[in-house]
mmCIF file of C-alpha atoms in Angstrom:
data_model
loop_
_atom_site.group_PDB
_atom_site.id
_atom_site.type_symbol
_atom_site.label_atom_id
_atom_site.label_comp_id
_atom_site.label_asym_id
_atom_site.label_seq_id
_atom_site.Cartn_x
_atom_site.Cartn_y
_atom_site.Cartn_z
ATOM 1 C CA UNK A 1 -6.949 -19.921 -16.533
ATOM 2 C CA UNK A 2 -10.045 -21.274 -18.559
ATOM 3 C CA UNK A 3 -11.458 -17.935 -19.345
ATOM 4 C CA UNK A 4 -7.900 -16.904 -20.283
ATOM 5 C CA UNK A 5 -7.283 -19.617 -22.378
ATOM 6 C CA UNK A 6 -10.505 -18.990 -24.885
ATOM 7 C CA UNK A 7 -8.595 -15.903 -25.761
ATOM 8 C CA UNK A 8 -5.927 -18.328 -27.480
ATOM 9 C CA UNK A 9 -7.989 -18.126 -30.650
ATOM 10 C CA UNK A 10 -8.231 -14.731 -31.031
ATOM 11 C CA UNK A 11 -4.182 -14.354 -30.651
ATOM 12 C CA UNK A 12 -4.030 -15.805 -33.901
ATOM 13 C CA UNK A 13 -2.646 -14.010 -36.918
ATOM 14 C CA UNK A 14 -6.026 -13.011 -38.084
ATOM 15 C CA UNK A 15 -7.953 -14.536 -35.547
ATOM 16 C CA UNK A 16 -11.518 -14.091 -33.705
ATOM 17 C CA UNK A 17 -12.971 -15.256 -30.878
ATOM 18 C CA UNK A 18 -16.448 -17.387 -31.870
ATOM 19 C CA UNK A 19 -19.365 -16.906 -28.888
ATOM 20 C CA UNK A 20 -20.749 -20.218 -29.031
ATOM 21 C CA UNK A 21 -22.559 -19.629 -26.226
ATOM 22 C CA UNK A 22 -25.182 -17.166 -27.977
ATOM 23 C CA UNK A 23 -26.276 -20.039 -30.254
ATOM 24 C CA UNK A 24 -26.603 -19.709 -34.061
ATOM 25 C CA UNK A 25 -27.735 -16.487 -35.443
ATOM 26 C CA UNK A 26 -29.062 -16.334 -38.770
ATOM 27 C CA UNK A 27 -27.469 -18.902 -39.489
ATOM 28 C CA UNK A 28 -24.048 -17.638 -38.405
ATOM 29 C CA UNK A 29 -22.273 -18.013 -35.016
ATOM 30 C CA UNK A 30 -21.424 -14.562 -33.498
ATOM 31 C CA UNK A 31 -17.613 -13.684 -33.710
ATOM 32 C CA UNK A 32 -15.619 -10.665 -32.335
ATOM 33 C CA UNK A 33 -13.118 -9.204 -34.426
ATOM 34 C CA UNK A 34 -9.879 -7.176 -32.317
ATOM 35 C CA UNK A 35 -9.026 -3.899 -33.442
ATOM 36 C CA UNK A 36 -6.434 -3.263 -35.236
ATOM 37 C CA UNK A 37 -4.343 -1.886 -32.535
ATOM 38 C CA UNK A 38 -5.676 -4.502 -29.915
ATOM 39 C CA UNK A 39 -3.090 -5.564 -27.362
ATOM 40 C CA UNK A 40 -3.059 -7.588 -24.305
ATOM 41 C CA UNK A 41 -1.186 -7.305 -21.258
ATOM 42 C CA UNK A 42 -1.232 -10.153 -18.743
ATOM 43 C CA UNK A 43 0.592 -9.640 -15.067
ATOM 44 C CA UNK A 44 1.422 -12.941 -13.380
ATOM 45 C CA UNK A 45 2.394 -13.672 -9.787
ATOM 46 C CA UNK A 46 2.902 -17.499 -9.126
ATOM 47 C CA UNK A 47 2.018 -17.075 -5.628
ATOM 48 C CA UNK A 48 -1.692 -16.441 -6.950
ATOM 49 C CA UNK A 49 -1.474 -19.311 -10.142
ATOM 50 C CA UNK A 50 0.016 -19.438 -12.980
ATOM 51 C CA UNK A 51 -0.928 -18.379 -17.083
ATOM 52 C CA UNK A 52 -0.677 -21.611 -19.030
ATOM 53 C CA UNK A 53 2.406 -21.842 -21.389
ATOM 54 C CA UNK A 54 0.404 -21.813 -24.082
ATOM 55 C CA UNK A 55 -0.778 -18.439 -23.292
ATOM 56 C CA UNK A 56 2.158 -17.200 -22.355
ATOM 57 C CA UNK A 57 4.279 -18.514 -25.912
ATOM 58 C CA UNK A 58 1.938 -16.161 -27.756
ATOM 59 C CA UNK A 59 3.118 -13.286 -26.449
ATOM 60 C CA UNK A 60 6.513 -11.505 -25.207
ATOM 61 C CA UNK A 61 7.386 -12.662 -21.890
ATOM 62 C CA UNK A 62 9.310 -10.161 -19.440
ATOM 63 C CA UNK A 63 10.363 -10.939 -15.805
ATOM 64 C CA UNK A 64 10.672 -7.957 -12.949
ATOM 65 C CA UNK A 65 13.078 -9.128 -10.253
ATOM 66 C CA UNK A 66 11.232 -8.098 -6.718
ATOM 67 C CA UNK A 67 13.224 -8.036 -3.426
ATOM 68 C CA UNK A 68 13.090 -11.476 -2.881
ATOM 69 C CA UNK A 69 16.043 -11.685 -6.132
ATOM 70 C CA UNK A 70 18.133 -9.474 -4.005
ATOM 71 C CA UNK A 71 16.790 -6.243 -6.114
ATOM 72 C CA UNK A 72 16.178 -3.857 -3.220
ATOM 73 C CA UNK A 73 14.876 -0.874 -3.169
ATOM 74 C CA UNK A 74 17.197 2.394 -2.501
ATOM 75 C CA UNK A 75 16.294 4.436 0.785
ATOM 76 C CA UNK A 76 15.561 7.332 -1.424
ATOM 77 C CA UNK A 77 12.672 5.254 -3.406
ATOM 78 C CA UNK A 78 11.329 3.985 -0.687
ATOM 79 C CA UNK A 79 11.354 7.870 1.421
ATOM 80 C CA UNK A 80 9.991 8.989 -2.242
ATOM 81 C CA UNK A 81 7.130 5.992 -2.492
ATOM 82 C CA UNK A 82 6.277 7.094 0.873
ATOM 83 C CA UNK A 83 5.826 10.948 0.289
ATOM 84 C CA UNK A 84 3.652 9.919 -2.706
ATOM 85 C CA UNK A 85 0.837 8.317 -0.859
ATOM 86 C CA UNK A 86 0.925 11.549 1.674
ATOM 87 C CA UNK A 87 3.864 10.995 4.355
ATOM 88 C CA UNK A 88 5.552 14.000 4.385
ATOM 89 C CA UNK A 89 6.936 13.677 7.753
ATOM 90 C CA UNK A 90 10.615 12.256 8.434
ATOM 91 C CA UNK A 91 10.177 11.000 11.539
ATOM 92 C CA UNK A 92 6.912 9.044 10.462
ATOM 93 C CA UNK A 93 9.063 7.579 7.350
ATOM 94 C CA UNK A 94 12.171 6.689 9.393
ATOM 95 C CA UNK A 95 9.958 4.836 11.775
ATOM 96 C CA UNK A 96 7.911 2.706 9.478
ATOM 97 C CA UNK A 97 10.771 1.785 7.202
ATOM 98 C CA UNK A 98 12.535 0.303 11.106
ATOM 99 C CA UNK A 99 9.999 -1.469 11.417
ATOM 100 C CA UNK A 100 9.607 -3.123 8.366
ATOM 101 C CA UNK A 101 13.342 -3.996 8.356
ATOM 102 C CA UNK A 102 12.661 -5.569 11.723
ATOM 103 C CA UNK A 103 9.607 -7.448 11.073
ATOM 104 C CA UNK A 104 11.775 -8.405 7.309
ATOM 105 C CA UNK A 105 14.415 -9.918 9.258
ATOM 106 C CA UNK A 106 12.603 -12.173 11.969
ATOM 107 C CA UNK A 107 10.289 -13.566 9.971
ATOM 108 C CA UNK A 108 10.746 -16.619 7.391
ATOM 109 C CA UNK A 109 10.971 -16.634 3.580
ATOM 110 C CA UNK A 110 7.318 -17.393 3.152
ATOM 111 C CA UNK A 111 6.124 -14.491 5.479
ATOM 112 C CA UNK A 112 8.674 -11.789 4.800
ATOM 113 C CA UNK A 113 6.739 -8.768 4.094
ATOM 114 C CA UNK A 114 7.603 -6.720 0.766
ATOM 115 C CA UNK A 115 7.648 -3.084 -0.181
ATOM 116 C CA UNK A 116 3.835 -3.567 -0.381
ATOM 117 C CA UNK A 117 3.171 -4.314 3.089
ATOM 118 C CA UNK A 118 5.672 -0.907 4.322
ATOM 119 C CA UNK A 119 3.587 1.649 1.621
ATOM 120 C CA UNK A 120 0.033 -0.632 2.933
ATOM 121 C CA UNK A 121 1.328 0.695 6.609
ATOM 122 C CA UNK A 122 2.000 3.711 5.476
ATOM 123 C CA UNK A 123 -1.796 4.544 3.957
ATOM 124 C CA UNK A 124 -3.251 2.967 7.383
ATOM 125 C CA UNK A 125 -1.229 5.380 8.859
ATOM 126 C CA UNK A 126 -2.369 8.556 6.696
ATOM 127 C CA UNK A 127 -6.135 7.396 6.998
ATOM 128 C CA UNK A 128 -5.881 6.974 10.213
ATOM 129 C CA UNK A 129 -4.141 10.738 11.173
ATOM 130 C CA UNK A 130 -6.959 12.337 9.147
ATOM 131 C CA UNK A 131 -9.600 10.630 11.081
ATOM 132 C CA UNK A 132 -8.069 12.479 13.988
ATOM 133 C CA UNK A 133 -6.693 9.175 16.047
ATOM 134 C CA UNK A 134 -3.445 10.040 17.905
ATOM 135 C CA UNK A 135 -0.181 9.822 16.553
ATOM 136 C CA UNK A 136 1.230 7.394 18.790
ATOM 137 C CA UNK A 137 -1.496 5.308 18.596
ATOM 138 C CA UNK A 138 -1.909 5.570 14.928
ATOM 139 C CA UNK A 139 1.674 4.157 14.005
ATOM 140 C CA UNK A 140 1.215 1.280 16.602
ATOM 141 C CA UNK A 141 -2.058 -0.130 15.328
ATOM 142 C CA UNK A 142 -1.306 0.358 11.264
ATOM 143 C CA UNK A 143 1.952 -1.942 12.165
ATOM 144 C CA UNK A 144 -0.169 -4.354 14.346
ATOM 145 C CA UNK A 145 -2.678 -4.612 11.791
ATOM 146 C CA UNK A 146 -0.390 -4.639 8.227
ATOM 147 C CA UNK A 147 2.357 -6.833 10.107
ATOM 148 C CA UNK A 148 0.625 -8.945 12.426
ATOM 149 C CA UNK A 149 -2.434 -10.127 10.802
ATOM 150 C CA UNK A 150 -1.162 -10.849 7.694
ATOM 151 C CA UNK A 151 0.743 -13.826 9.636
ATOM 152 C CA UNK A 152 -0.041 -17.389 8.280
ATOM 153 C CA UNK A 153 1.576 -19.720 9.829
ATOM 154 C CA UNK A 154 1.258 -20.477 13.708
ATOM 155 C CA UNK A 155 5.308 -20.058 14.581
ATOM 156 C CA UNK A 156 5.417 -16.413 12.965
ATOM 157 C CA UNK A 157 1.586 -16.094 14.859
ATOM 158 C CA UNK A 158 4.241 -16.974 18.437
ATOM 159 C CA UNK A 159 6.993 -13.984 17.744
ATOM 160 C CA UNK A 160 7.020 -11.400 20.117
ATOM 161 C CA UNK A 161 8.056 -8.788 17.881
ATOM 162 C CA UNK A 162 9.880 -6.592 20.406
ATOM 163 C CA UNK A 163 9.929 -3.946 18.194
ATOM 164 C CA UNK A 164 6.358 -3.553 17.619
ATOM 165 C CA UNK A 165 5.407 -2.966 21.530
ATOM 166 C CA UNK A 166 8.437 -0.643 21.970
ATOM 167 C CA UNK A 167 8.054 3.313 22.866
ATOM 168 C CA UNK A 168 8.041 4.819 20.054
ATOM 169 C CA UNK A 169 11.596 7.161 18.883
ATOM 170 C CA UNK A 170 11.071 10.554 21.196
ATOM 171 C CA UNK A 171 11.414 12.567 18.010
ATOM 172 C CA UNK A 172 8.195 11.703 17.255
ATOM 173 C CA UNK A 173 6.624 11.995 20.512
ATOM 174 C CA UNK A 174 8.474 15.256 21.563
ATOM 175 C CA UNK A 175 7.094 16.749 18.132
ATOM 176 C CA UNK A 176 3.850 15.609 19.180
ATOM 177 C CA UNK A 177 3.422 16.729 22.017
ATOM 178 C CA UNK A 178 4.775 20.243 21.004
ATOM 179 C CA UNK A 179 2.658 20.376 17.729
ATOM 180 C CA UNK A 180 -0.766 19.968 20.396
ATOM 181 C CA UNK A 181 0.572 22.450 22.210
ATOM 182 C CA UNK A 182 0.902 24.802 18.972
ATOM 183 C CA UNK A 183 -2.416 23.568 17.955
ATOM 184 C CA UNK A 184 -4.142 24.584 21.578
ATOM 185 C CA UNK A 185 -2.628 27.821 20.924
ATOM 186 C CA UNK A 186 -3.816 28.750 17.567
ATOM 187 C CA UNK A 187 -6.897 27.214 17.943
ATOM 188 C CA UNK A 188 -8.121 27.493 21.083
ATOM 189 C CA UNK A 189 -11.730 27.222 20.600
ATOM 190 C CA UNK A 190 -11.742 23.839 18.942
ATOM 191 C CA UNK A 191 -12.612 20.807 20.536
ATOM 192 C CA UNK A 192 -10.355 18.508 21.479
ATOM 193 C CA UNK A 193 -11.284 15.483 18.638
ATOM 194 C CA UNK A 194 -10.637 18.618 16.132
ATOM 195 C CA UNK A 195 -7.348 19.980 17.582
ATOM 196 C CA UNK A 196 -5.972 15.974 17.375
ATOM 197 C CA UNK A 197 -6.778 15.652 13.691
ATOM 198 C CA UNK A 198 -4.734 19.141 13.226
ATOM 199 C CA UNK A 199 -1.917 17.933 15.027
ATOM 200 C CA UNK A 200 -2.069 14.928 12.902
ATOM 201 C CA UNK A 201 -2.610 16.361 9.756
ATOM 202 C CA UNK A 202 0.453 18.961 10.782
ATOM 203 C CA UNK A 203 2.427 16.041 11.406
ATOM 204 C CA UNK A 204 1.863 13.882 8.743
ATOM 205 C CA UNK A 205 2.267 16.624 5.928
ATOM 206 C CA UNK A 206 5.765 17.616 7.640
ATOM 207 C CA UNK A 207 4.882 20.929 9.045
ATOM 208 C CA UNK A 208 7.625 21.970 11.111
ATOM 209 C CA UNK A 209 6.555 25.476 11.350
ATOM 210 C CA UNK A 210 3.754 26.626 13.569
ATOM 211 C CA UNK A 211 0.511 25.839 12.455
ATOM 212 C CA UNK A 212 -1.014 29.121 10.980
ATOM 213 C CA UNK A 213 -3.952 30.349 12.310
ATOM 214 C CA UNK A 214 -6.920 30.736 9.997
ATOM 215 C CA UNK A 215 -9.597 33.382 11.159
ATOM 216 C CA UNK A 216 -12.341 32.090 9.109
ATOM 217 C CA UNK A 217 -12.083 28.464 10.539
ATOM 218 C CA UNK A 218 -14.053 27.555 13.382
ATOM 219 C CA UNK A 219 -16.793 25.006 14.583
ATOM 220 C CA UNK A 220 -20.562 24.320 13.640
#
């Protein structure tokens, strides 16, 4: 808030901000001038602190209602957010959006997880496909991890979350297990650690089809 508040001078109609720190220099103390077109953009969330009012008078305020105002996002955004950051896959998006509606309504107020947390899950997810970790596996420890560690207070810390530990849908271990399968078969002299991370990345990008064989892949 201190280093935002020596901007206040240069906000001024026709003001500079004076660097009093460099001393005098020839006999002048060094000033910075904005550009004509200079504008500042400040982005404030009062969980973090706030911008002093003083700050905040000299320029046009606007407020963006989140979740927590009742503005929810439609299932379409959220499917689209998702399929932005590289979830292609249904199944994988009907599964992590669950969860998070699960995990939403257990918890209190203060812990509820936003729209953040569910596209956060989502890139753990992703990174953790193209590393070549297992499907299964994948899902359960980005929503351990995003979910469960992010917990602050020692009651939410106590919650079983059900959910969480629970099989995950058979659509999406059925299409696993069929996609190795299809993977085995087109490439059958990859190694095992290199046939997962195809079945992953197959998954992930919504490939439905068979995988298509490439001739000119194959190991070093």
């Amino acid at each position: 808030a201190s280093v935002l508040d020596r901007l206040n001078a240069l906000l001024e109609p026709g003001g500079v901000l004076s660097v009093n720190e460099r001393g005098v220099i020839d006999g002048q103390i060094p000033t910075i001038k904005p550009h004509p077109n200079f504008r500042l953009f400040l982005a404030m969330d009062s969980k973090y602190g706030e911008i002093s009012r003083a700050m905040r008078n000299r320029g046009v305020e606007i407020y963006i209602p989140g979740e927590v105002d009742g503005c929810t996002y439609s299932r379409l955004d959220i499917l689209s957010m998702l399929e932005g950051i590289g979830i292609r896959s249904y199944s994988i998006k009907h599964w992590l959006i669950s969860v998070h509606d699960s995990v939403k309504q257990e918890l209190p107020y203060t812990e509820k997880p936003t729209i953040t947390d569910l596209l956060r899950c989502g890139v753990v997810v992703k990174q953790q496909l193209d590393k070549g970790m297992p499907l299964i596996q994948s899902l359960q420890q980005a929503a351990h991890d995003v979910y469960l560690r992010s917990l602050k207070t020692n009651s939410s810390k106590k919650h079983e979350f059900p959910h969480l530990k629970q099989k995950t849908p058979e659509s999406i271990d059925d299409y696993s297990h069929r996609l190795s399968r299809k993977c085995d078969q087109a490439y059958p002299s990859f190694s095992k650690a290199n046939k997962l991370t195809l079945c992953a990345q197959h998954f992930v990008e919504g490939l439905y089809s068979d995988p298509v064989k490439v001739d000119y892949l194959s190991e070093s």
